Short mmCIF file of C-alpha atoms and ligand atoms in Angstrom, two decimals:
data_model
loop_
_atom_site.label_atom_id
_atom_site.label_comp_id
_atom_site.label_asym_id
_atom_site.label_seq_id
_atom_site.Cartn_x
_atom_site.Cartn_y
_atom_site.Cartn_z
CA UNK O 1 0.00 0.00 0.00
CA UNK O 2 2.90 2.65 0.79
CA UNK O 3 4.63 1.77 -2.29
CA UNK O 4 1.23 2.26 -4.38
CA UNK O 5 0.99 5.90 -2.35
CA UNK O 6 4.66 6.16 -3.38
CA UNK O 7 4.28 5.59 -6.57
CA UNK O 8 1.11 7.97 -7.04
CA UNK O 9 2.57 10.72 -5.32
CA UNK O 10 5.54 10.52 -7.65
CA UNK O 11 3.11 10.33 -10.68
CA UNK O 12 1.41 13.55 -9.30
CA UNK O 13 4.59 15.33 -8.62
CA UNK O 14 5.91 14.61 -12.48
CA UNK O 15 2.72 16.03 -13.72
CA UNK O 16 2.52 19.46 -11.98
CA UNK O 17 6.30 19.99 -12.84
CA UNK O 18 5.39 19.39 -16.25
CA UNK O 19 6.16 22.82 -17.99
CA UNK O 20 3.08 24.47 -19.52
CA UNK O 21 3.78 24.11 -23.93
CA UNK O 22 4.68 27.01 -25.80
CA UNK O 23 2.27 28.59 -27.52
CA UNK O 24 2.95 27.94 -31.31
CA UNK O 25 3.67 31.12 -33.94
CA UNK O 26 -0.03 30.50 -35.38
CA UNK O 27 -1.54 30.96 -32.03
CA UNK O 28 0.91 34.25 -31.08
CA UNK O 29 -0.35 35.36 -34.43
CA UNK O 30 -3.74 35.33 -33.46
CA UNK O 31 -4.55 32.13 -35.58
CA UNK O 32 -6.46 32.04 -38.56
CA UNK O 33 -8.82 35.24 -37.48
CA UNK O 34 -5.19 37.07 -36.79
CA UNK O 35 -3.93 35.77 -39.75
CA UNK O 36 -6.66 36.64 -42.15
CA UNK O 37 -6.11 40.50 -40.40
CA UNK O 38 -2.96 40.34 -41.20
CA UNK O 39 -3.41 39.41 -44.88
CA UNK O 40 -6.14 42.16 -45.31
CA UNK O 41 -4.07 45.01 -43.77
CA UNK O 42 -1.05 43.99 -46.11
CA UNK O 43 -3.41 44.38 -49.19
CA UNK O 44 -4.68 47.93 -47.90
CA UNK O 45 -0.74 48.72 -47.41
CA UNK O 46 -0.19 47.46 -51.11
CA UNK O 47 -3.00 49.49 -52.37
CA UNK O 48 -1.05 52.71 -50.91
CA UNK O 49 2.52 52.13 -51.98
CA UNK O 50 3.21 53.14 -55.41
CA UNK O 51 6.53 51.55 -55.57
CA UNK O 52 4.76 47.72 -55.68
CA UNK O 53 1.25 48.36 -56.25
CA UNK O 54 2.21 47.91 -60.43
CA UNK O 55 3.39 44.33 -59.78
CA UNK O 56 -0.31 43.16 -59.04
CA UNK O 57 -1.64 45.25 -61.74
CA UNK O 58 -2.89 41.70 -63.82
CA UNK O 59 -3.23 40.19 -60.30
CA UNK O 60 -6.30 37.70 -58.94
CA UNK O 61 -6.40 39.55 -55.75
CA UNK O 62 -9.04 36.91 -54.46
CA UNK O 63 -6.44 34.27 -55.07
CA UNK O 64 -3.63 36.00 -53.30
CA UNK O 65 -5.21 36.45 -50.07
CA UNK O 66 -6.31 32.89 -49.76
CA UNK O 67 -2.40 31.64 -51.14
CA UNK O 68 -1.16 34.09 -48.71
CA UNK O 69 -3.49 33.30 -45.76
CA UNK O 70 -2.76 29.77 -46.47
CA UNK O 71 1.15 30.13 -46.60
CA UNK O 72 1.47 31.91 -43.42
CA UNK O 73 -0.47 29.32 -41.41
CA UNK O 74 1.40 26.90 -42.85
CA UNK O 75 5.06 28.57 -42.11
CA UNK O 76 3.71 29.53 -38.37
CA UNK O 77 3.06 26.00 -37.85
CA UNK O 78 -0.83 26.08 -37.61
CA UNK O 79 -3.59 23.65 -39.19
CA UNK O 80 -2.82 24.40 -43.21
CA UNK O 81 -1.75 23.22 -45.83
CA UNK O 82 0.15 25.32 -48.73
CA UNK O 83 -1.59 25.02 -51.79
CA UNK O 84 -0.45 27.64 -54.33
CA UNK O 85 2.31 27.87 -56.71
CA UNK O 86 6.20 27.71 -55.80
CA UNK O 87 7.40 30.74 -54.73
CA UNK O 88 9.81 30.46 -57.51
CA UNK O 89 6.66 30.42 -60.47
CA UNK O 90 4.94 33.08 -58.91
CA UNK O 91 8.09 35.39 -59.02
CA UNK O 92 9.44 34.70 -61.86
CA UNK O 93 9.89 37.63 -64.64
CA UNK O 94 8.91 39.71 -62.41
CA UNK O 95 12.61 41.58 -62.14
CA UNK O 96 12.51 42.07 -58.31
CA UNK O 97 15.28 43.77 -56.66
CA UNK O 98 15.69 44.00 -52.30
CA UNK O 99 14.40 47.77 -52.50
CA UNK O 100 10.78 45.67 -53.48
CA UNK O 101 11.71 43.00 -50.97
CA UNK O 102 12.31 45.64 -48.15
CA UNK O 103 9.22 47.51 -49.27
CA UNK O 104 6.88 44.32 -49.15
CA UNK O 105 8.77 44.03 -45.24
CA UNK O 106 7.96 46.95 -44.39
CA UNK O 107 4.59 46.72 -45.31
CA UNK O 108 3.92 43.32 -43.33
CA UNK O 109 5.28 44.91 -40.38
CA UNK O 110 3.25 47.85 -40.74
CA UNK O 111 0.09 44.98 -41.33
CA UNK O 112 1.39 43.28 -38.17
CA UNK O 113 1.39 46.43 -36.26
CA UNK O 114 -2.43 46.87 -36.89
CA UNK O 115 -3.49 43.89 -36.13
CA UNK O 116 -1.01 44.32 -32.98
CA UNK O 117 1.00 41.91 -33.22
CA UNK O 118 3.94 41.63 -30.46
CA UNK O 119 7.12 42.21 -31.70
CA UNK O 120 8.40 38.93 -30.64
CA UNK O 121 5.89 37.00 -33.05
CA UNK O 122 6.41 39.51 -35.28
CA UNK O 123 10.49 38.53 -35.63
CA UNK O 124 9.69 35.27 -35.39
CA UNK O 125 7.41 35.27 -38.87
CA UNK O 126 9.62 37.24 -40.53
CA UNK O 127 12.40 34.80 -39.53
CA UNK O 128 10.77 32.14 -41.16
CA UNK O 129 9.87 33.50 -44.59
CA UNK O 130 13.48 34.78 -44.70
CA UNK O 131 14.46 31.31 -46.16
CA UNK O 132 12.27 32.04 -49.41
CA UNK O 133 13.79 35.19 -50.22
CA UNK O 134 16.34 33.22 -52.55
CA UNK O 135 13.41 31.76 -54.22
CA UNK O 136 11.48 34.93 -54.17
CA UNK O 137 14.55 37.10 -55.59
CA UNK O 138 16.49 34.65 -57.77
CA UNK O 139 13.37 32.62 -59.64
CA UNK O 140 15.68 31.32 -62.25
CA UNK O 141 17.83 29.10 -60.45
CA UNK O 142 14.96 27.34 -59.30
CA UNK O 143 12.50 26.68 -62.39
CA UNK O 144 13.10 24.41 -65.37
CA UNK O 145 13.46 27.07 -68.84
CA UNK O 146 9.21 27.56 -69.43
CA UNK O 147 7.94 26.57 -66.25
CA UNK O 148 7.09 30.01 -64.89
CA UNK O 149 3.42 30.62 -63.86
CA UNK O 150 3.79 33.87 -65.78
CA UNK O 151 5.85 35.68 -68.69
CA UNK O 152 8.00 38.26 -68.32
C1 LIG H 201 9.41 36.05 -48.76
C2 LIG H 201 8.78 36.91 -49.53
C3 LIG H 201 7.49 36.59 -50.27
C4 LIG H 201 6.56 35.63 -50.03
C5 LIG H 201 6.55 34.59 -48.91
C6 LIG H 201 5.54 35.77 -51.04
C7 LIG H 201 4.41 34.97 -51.11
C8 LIG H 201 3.50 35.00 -52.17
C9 LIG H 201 2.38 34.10 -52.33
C10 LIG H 201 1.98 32.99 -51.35
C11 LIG H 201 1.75 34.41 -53.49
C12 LIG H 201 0.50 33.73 -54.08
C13 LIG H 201 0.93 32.44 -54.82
C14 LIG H 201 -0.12 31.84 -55.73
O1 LIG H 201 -0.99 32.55 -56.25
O2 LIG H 201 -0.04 30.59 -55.95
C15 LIG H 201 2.47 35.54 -54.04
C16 LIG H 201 2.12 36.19 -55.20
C17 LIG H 201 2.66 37.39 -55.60
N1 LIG H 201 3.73 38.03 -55.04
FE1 LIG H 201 4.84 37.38 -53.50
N2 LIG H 201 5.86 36.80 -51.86
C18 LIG H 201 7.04 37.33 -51.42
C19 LIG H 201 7.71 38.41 -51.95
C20 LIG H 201 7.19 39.24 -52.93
C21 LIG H 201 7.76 40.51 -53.31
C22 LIG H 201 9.03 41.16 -52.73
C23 LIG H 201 6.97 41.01 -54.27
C24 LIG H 201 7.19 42.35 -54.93
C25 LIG H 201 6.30 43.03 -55.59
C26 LIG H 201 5.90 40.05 -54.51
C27 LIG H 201 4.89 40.18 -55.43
C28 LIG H 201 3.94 39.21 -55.71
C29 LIG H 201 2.94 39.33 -56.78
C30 LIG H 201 2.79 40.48 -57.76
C31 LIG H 201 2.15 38.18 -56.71
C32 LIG H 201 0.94 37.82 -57.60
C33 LIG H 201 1.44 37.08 -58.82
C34 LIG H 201 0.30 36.79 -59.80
O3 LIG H 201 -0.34 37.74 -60.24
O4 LIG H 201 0.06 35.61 -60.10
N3 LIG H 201 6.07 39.00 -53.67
N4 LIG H 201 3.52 35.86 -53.23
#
């Protein structure tokens, strides 16, 4: 009987030292409601800045939001699944140079801001689509000659 107590109490002990988990990215970022806000402010930041407004001149605007929405659930670890084009065929032709790629960063942090966002999640996002800029910015190296989603 004492060693059943024993072995109980120890039972209870491991479970309230258990550390509470994490919250993931998705859920700092509000999850898919924050998300969605997110998305939404960006495209009222793009409809303001001259400098990349022109890129999504020929743009499905309907289609972005959802790939985008999608994208950054999927990259903050919540409940999605990517289902758009590779960041290289989207980009492609499009001639982008870092003064757009700064520009589109400033304008998610500004979108971030609004929907406030804590800074900490807010580094932490941008940390993880850092590893597509390559994609983003060099869409050659990664696409098979005629495979882009669009010409130049
Ligand atoms: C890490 C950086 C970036 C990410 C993660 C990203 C992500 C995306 C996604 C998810 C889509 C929709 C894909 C689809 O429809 O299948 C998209 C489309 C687009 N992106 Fe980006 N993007 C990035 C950088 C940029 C930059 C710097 C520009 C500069 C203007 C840009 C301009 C566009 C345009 C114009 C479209 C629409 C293309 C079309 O009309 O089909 N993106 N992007």
């Amino acid at each position: 009987m004492r060693l059943m107590t024993s072995i109980v109490l120890v039972a209870l002990v491991a479970a309230c030292s258990t550390k509470p988990t994490q919250p993931t990215l998705y859920e700092r970022l509000g999850e898919q409601d924050g998300i969605t806000t997110i998305v939404d402010n960006l495209l009222y930041e793009l409809g303001g800045n001259d400098t990349l407004l022109p890129f999504f001149a020929k743009t499905d605007i309907g289609r972005f939001r959802e790939k985008l929405i999608e994208q950054l659930c999927q990259v903050s670890d919540g409940p999605c699944e990517y289902t758009g084009d590779s960041m290289a065929q989207v980009h492609a032709g499009m001639g982008l140079n870092d003064s757009h790629f700064n520009a589109l960063v400033t304008d998610l942090v500004a979108a971030m801001d609004e929907a406030d966002v804590a800074t900490g999640a807010q580094n932490d996002l941008l940390s993880r689509l850092v590893p597509m800029y390559d994609e983003v910015m060099n869409p050659d190296a990664y696409l098979e000659p005629g495979t882009a989603s669009q010409a130049p």
